mmCIF file with all atom_site columns, C-alpha atoms in Angstrom:
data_model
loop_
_atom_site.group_PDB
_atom_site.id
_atom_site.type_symbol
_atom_site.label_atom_id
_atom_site.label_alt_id
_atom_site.label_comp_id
_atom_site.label_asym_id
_atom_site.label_entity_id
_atom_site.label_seq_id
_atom_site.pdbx_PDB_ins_code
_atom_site.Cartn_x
_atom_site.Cartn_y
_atom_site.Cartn_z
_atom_site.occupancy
_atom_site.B_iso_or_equiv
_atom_site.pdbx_formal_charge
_atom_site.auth_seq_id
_atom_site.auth_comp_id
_atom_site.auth_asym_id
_atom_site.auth_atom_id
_atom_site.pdbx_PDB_model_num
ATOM 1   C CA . UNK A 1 1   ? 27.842  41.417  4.501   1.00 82.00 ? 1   UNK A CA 1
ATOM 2   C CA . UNK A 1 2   ? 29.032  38.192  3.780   1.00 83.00 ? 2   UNK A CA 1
ATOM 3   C CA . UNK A 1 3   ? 27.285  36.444  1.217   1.00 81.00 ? 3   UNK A CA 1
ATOM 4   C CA . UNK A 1 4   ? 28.536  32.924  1.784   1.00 83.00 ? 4   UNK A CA 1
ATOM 5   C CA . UNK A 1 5   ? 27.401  33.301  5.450   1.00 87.00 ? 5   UNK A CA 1
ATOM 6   C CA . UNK A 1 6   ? 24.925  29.750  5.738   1.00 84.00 ? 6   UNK A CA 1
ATOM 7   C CA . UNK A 1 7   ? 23.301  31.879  8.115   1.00 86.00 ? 7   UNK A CA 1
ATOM 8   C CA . UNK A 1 8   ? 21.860  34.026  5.333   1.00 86.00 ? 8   UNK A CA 1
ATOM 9   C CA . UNK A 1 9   ? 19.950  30.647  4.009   1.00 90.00 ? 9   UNK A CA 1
ATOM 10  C CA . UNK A 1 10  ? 17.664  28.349  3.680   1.00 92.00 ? 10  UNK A CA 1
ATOM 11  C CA . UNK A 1 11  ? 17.851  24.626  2.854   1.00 93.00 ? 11  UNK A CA 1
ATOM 12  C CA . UNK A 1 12  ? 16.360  24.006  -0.719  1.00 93.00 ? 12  UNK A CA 1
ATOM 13  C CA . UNK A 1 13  ? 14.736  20.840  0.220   1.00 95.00 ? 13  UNK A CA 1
ATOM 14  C CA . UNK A 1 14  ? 13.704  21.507  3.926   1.00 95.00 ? 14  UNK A CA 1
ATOM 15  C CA . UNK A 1 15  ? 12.181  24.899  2.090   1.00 96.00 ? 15  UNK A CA 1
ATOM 16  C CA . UNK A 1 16  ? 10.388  22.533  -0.153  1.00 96.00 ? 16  UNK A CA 1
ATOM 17  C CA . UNK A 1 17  ? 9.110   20.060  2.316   1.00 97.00 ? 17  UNK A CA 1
ATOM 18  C CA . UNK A 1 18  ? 7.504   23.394  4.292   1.00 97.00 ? 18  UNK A CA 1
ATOM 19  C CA . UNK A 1 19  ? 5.533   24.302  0.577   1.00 97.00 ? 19  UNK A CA 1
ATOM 20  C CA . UNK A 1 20  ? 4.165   20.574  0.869   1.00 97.00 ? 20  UNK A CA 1
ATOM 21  C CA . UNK A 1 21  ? 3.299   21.200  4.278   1.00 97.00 ? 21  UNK A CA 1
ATOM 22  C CA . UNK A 1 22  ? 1.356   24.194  3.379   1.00 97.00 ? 22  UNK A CA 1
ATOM 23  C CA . UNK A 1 23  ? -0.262  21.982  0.332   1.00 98.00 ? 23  UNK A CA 1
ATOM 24  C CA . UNK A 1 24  ? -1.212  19.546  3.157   1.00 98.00 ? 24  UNK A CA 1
ATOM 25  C CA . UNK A 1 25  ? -2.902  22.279  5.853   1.00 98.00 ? 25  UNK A CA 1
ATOM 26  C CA . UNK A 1 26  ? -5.166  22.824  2.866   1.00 98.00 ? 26  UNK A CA 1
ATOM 27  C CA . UNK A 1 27  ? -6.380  19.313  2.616   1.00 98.00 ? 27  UNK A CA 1
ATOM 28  C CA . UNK A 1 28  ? -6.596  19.633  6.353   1.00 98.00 ? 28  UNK A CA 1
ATOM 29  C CA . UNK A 1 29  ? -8.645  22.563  6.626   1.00 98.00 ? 29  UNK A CA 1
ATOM 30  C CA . UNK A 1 30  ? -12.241 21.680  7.532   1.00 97.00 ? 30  UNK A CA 1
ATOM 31  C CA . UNK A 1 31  ? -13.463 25.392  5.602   1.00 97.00 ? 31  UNK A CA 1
ATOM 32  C CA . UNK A 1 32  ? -12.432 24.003  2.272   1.00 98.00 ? 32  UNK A CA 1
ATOM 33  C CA . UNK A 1 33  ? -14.544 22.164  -0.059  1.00 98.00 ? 33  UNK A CA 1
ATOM 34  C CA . UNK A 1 34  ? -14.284 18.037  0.897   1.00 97.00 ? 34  UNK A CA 1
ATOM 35  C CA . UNK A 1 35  ? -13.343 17.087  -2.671  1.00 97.00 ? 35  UNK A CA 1
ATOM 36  C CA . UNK A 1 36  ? -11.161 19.805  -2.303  1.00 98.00 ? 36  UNK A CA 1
ATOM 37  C CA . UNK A 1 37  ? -9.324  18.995  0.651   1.00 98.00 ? 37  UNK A CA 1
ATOM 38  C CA . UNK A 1 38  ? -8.988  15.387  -0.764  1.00 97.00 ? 38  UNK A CA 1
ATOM 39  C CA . UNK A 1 39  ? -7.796  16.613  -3.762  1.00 97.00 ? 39  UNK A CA 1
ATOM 40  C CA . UNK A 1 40  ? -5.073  18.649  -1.572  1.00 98.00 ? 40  UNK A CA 1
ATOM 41  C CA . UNK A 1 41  ? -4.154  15.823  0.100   1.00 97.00 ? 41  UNK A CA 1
ATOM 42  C CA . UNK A 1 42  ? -3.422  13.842  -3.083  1.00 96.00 ? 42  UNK A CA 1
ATOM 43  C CA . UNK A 1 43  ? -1.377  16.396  -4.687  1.00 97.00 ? 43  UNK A CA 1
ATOM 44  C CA . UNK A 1 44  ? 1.165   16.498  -1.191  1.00 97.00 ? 44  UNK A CA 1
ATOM 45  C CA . UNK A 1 45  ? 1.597   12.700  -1.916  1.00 95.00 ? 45  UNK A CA 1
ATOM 46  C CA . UNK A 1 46  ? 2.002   13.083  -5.514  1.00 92.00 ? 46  UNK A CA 1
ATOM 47  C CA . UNK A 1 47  ? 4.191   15.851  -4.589  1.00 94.00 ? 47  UNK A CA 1
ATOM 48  C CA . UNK A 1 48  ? 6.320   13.679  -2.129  1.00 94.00 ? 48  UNK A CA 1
ATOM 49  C CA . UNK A 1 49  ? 6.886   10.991  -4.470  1.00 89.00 ? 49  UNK A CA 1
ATOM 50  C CA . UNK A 1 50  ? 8.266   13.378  -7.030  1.00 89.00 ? 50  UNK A CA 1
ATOM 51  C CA . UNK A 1 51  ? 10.168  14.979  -4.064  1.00 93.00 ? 51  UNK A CA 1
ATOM 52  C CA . UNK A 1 52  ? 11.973  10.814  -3.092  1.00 90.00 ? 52  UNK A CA 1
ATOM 53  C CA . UNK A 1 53  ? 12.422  10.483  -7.140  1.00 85.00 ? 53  UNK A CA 1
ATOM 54  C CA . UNK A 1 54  ? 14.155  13.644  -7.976  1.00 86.00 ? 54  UNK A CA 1
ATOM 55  C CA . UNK A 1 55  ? 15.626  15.456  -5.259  1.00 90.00 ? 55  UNK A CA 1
ATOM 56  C CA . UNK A 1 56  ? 16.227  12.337  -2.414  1.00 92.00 ? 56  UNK A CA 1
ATOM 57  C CA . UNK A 1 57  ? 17.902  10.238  -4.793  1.00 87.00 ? 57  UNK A CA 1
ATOM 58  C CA . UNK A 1 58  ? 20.083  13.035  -5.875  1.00 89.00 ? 58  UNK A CA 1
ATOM 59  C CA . UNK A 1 59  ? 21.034  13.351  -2.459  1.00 93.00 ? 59  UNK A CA 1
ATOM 60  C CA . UNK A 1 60  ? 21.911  10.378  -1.633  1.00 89.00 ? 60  UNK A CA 1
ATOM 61  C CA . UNK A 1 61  ? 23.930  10.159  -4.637  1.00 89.00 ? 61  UNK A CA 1
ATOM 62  C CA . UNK A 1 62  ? 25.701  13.405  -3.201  1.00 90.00 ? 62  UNK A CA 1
ATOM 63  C CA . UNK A 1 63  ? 26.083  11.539  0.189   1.00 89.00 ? 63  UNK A CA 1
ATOM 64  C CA . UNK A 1 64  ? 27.816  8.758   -1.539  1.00 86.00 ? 64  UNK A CA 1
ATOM 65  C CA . UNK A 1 65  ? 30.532  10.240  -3.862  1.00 86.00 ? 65  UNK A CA 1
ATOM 66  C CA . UNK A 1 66  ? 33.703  11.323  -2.081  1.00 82.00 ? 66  UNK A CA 1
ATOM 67  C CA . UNK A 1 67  ? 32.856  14.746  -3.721  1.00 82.00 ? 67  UNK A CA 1
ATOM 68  C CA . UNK A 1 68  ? 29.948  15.898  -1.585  1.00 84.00 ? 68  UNK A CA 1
ATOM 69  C CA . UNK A 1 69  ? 29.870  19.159  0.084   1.00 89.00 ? 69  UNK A CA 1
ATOM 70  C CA . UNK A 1 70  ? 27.737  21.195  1.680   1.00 92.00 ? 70  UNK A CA 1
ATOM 71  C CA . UNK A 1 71  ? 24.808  23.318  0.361   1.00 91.00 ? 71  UNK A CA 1
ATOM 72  C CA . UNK A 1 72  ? 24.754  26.791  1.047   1.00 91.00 ? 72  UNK A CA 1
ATOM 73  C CA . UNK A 1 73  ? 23.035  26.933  4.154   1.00 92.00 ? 73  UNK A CA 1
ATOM 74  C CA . UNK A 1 74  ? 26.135  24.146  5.663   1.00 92.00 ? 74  UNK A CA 1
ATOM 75  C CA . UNK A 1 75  ? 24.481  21.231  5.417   1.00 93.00 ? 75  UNK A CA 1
ATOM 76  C CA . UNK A 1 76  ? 25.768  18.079  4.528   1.00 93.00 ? 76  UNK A CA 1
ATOM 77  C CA . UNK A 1 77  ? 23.766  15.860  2.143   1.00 93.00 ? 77  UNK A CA 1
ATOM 78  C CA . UNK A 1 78  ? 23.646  13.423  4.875   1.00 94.00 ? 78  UNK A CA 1
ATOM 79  C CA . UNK A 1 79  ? 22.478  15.913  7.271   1.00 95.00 ? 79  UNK A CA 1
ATOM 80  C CA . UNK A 1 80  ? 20.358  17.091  4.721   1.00 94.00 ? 80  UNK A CA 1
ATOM 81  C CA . UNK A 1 81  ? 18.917  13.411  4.395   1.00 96.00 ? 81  UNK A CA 1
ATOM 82  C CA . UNK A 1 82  ? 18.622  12.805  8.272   1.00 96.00 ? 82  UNK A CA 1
ATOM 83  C CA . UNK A 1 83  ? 16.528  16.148  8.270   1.00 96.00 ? 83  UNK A CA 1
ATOM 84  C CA . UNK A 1 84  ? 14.230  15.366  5.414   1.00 97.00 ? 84  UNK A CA 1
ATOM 85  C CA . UNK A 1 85  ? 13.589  11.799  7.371   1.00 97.00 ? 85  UNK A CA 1
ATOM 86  C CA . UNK A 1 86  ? 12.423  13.482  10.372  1.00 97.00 ? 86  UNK A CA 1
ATOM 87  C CA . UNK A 1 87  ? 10.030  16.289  8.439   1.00 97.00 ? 87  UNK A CA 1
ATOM 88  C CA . UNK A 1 88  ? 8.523   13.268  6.185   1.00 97.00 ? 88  UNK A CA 1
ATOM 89  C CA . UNK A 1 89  ? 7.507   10.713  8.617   1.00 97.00 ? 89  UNK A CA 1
ATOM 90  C CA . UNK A 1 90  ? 5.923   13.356  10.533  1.00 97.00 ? 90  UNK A CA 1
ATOM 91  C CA . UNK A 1 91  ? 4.183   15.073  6.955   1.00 97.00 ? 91  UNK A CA 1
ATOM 92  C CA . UNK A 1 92  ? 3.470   11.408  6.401   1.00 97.00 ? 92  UNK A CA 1
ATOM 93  C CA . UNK A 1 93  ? 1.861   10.493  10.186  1.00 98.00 ? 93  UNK A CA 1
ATOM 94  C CA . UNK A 1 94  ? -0.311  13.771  9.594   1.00 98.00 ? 94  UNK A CA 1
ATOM 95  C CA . UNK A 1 95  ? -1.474  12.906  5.445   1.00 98.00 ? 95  UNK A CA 1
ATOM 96  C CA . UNK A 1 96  ? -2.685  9.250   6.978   1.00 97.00 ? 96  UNK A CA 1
ATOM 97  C CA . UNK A 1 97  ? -4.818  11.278  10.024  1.00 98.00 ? 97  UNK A CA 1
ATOM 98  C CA . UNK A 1 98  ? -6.031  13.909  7.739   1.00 98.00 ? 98  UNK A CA 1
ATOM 99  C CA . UNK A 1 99  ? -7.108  10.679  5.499   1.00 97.00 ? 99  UNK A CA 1
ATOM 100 C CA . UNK A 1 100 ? -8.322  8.311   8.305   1.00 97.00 ? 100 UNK A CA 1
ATOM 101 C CA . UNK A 1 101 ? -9.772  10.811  11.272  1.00 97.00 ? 101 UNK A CA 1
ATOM 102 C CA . UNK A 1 102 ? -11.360 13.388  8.460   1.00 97.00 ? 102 UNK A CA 1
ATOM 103 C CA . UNK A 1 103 ? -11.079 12.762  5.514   1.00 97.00 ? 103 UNK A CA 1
ATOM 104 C CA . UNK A 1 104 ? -12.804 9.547   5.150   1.00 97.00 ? 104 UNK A CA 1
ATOM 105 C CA . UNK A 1 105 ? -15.771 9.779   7.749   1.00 97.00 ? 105 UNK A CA 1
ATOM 106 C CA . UNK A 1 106 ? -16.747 13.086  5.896   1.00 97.00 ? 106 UNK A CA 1
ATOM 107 C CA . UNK A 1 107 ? -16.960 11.204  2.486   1.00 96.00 ? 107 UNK A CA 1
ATOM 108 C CA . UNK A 1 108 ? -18.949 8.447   4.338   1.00 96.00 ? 108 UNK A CA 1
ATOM 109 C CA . UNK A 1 109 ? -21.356 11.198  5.860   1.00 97.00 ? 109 UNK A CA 1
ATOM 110 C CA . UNK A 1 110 ? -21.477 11.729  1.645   1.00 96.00 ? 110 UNK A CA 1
ATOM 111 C CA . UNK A 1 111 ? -22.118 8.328   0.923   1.00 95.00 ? 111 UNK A CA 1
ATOM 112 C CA . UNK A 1 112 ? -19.075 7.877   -0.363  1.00 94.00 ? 112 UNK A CA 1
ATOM 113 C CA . UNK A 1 113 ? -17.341 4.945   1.075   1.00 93.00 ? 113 UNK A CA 1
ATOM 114 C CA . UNK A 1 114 ? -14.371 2.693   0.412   1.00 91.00 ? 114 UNK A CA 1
ATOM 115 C CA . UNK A 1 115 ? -14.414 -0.809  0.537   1.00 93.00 ? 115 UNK A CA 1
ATOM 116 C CA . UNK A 1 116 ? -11.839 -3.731  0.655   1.00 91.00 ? 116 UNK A CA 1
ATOM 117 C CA . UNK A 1 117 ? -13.182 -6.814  -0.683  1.00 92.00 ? 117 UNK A CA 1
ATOM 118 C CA . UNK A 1 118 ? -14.104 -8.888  2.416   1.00 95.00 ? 118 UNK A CA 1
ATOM 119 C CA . UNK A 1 119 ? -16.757 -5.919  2.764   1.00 95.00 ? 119 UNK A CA 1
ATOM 120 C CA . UNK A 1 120 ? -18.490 -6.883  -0.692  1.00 95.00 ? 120 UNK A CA 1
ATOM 121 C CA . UNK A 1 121 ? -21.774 -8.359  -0.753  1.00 96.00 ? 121 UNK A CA 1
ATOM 122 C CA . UNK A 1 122 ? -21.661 -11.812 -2.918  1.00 97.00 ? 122 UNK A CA 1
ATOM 123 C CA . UNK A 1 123 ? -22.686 -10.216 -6.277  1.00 96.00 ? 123 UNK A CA 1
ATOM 124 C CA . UNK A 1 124 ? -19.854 -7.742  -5.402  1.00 95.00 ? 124 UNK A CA 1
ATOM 125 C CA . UNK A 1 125 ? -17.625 -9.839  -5.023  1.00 96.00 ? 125 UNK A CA 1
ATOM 126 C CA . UNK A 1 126 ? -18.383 -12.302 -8.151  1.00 97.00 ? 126 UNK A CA 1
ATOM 127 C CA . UNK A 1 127 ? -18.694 -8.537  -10.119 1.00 96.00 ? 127 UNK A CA 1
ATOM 128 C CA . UNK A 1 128 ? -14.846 -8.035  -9.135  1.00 95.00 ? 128 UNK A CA 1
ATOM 129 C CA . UNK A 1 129 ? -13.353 -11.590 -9.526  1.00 96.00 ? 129 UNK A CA 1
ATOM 130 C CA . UNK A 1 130 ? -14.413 -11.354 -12.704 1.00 96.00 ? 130 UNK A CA 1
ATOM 131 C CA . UNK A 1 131 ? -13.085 -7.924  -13.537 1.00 95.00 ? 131 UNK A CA 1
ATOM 132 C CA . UNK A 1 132 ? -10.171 -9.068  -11.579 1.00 94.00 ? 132 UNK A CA 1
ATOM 133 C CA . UNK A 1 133 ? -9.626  -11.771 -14.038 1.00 96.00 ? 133 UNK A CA 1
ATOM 134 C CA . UNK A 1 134 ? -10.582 -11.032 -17.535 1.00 96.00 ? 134 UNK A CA 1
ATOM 135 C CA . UNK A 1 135 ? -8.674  -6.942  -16.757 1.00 94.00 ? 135 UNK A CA 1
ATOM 136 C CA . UNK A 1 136 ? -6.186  -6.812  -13.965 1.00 93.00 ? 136 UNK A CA 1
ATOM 137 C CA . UNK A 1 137 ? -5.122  -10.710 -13.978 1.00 93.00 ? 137 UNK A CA 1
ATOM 138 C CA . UNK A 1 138 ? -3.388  -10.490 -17.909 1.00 94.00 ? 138 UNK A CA 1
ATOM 139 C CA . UNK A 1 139 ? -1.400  -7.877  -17.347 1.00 93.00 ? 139 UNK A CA 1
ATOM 140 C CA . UNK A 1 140 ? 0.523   -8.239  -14.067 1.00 91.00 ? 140 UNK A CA 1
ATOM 141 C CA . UNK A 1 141 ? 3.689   -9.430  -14.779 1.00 88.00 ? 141 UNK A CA 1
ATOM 142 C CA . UNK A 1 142 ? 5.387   -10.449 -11.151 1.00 88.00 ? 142 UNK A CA 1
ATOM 143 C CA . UNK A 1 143 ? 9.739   -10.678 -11.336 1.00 88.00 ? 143 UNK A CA 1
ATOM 144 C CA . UNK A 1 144 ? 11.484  -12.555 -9.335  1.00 85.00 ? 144 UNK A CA 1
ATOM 145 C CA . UNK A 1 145 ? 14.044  -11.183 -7.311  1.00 86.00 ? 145 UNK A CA 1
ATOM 146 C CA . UNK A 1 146 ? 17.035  -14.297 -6.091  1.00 80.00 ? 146 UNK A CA 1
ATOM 147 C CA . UNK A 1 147 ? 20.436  -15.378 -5.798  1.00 79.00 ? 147 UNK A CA 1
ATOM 148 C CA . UNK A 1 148 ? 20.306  -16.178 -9.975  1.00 81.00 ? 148 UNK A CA 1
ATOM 149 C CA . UNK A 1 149 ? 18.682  -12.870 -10.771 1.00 78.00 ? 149 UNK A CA 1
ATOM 150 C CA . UNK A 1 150 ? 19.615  -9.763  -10.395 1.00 77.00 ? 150 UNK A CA 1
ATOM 151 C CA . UNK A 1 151 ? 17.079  -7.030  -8.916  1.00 81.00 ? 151 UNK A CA 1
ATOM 152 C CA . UNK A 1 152 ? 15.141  -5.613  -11.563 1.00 83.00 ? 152 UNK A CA 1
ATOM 153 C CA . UNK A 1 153 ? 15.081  -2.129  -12.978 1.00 84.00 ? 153 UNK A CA 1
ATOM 154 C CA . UNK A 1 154 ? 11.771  -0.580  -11.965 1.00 84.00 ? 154 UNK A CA 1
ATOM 155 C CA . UNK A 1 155 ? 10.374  2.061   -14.141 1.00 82.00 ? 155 UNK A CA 1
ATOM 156 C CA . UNK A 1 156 ? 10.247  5.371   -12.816 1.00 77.00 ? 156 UNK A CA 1
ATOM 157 C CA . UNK A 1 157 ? 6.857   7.099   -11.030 1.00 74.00 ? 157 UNK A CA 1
ATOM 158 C CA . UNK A 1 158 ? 5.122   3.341   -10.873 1.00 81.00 ? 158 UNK A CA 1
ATOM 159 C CA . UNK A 1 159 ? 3.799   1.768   -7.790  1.00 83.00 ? 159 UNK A CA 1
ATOM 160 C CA . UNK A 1 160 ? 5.361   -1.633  -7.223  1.00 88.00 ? 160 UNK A CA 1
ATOM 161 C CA . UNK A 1 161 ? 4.374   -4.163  -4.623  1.00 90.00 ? 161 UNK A CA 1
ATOM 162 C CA . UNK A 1 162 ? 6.774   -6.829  -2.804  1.00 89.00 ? 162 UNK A CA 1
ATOM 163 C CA . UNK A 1 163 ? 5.835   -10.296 -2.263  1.00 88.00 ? 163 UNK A CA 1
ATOM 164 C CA . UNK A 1 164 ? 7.101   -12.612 -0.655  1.00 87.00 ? 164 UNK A CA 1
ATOM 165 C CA . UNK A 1 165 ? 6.565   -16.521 -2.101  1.00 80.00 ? 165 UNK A CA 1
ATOM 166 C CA . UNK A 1 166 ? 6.796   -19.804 0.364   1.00 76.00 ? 166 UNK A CA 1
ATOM 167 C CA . UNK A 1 167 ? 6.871   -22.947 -0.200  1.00 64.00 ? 167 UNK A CA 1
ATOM 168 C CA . UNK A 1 168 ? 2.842   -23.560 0.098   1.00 63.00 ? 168 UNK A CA 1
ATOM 169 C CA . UNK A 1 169 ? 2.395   -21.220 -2.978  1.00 48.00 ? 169 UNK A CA 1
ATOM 170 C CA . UNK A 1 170 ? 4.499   -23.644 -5.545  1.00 52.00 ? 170 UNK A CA 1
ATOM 171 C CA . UNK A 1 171 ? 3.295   -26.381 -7.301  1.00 57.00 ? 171 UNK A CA 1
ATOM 172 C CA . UNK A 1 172 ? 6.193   -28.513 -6.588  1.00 53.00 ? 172 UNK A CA 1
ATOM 173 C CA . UNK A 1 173 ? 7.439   -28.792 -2.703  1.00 52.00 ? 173 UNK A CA 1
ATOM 174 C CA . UNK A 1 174 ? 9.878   -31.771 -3.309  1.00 54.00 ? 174 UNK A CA 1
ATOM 175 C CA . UNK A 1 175 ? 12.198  -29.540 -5.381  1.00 54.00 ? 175 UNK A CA 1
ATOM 176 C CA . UNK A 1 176 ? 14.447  -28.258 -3.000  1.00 52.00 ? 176 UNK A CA 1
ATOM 177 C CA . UNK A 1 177 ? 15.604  -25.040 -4.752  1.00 52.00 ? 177 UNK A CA 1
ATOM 178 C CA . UNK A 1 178 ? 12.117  -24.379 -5.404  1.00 53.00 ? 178 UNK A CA 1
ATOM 179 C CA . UNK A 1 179 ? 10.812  -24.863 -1.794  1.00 48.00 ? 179 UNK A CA 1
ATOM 180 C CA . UNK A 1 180 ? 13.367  -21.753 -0.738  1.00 58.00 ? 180 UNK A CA 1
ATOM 181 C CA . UNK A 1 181 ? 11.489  -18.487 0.113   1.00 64.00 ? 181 UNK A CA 1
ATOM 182 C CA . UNK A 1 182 ? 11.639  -16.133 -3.035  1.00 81.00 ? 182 UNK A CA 1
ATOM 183 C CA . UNK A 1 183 ? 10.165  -12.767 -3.543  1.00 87.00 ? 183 UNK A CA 1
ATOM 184 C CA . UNK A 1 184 ? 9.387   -10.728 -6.574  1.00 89.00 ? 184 UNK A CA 1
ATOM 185 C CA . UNK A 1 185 ? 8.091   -7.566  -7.440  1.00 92.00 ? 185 UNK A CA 1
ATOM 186 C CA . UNK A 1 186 ? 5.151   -6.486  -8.853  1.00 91.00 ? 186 UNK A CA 1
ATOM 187 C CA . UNK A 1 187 ? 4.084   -3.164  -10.800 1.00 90.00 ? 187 UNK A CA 1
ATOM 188 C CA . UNK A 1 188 ? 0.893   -1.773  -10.420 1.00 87.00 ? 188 UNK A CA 1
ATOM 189 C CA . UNK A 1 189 ? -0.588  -1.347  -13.972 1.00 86.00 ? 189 UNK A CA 1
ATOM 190 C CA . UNK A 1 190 ? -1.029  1.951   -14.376 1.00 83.00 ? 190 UNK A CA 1
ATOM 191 C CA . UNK A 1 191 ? -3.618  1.304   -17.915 1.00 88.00 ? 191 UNK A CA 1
ATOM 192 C CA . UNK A 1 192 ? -6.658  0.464   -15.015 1.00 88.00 ? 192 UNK A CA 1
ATOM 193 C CA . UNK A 1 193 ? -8.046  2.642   -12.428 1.00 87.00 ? 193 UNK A CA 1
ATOM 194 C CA . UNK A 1 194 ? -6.912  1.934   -9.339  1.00 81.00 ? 194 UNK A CA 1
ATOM 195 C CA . UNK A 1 195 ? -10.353 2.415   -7.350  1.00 83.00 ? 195 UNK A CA 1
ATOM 196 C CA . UNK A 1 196 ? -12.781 0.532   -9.048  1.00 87.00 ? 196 UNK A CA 1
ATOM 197 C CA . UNK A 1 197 ? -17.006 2.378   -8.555  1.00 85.00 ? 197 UNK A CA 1
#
C-alpha cells in the first residue's frame, strides 16, 4: 500500500466545507427547534468567515509563492481555491434560502419580524434617529481609500462596509480634486448590537 497515493485522501478544506454543510442541514431541518435552526444557521456563517480568514488566505498565500505544492490528496492550492469557490457560493445560495424561504416567515408566524427602517412607524423612526445619533453616529470612523492614501489595514473578524462618495455628498463641488469619486471604508462597531428590539 502506498501511503502517498492522493487516492487514499481527502482534501482538508473541501472535508471542512462538508462539516459546515452538515452544520447548515441542521439549521435547515424543519424538526429542529426554530431558534435552533437559526442559531445553526449563524454558526455556518460564523464558521465560514473563520474558514475565508484562516484557511483561504493561507491558501492563497500558498498559490502565490513559487513554493506551492500540492496537498496530499494532489491538489494544487489553486485548484484547491477554484474548488472551495464552487462549494461556497452554492453553501452560500442555500444559507440565504434557508434564511429568506424558512427561516424568516417561521419567525414572523412567531411574531418575530425584521424591519428596515422605511418599515418604521414615525415614533419608530424618530426612536432610531436618535439612537442612531447620540450611539452609532460617534463612533464610526469612515477611511478614505485614494490615489494619496494607501488602503487601510482592517482589523481582523470585523464587518466593514464600502462606500462609495460623489461629488453631491461634499460640501465643496468647485474643488476639482475634491469633486473626484472617492470611497472609504467603514467598520461596523462591534461595542453596539447590531439588531436593535
Amino acid at each position: 500500500m502506498d501511503l502517498f497515493n492522493p487516492e487514499y485522501y481527502f482534501n482538508r478544506e473541501l472535508s471542512w466545507l462538508e462539516f459546515n454543510n452538515r452544520v447548515l442541514e441542521e439549521a435547515q431541518d424543519k424538526s429542529n427547534l426554530l431558534m435552533e435552526r437559526l442559531k445553526f444557521l449563524a454558526i455556518s456563517a460564523s464558521n465560514l468567515d473563520e474558514f475565508f480568514m484562516v484557511r483561504v488566505s493561507n491558501l492563497w498565500d500558498q498559490a502565490g509563492s513559487k513554493r506551492a505544492k500540492n496537498d496530499p490528496s494532489g491538489l494544487t492550492p489553486r485548484q484547491q481555491l477554484r474548488h472551495i469557490s464552487r462549494k461556497v457560493h452554492d453553501s452560500v445560495t442555500h444559507q440565504y434560502n434557508c434564511l429568506i424561504r424558512s427561516i424568516l416567515p417561521a419567525l414572523t408566524k412567531e411574531g418575530i419580524r425584521f424591519l428596515n427602517f422605511k418599515e418604521l412607524n414615525d415614533n419608530q423612526r424618530e426612536t432610531m434617529t436618535r439612537y442612531y445619533k447620540s450611539t452609532v453616529y460617534p463612533i464610526l470612523t469612515p477611511m478614505a481609500i485614494d490615489r494619496s492614501r494607501p488602503f487601510p489595514l482592517l482589523n481582523n473578524k470585523t464587518l466593514n462596509v464600502i462606500v462609495e462618495l460623489s461629488a453631491k455628498d461634499q460640501k465643496d463641488k468647485k474643488d476639482k480634486k475634491r469633486s473626484e469619486d472617492r470611497v472609504a471604508v467603514l467598520q461596523i462597531p462591534t461595542v453596539i448590537s447590531r439588531v436593535i428590539s
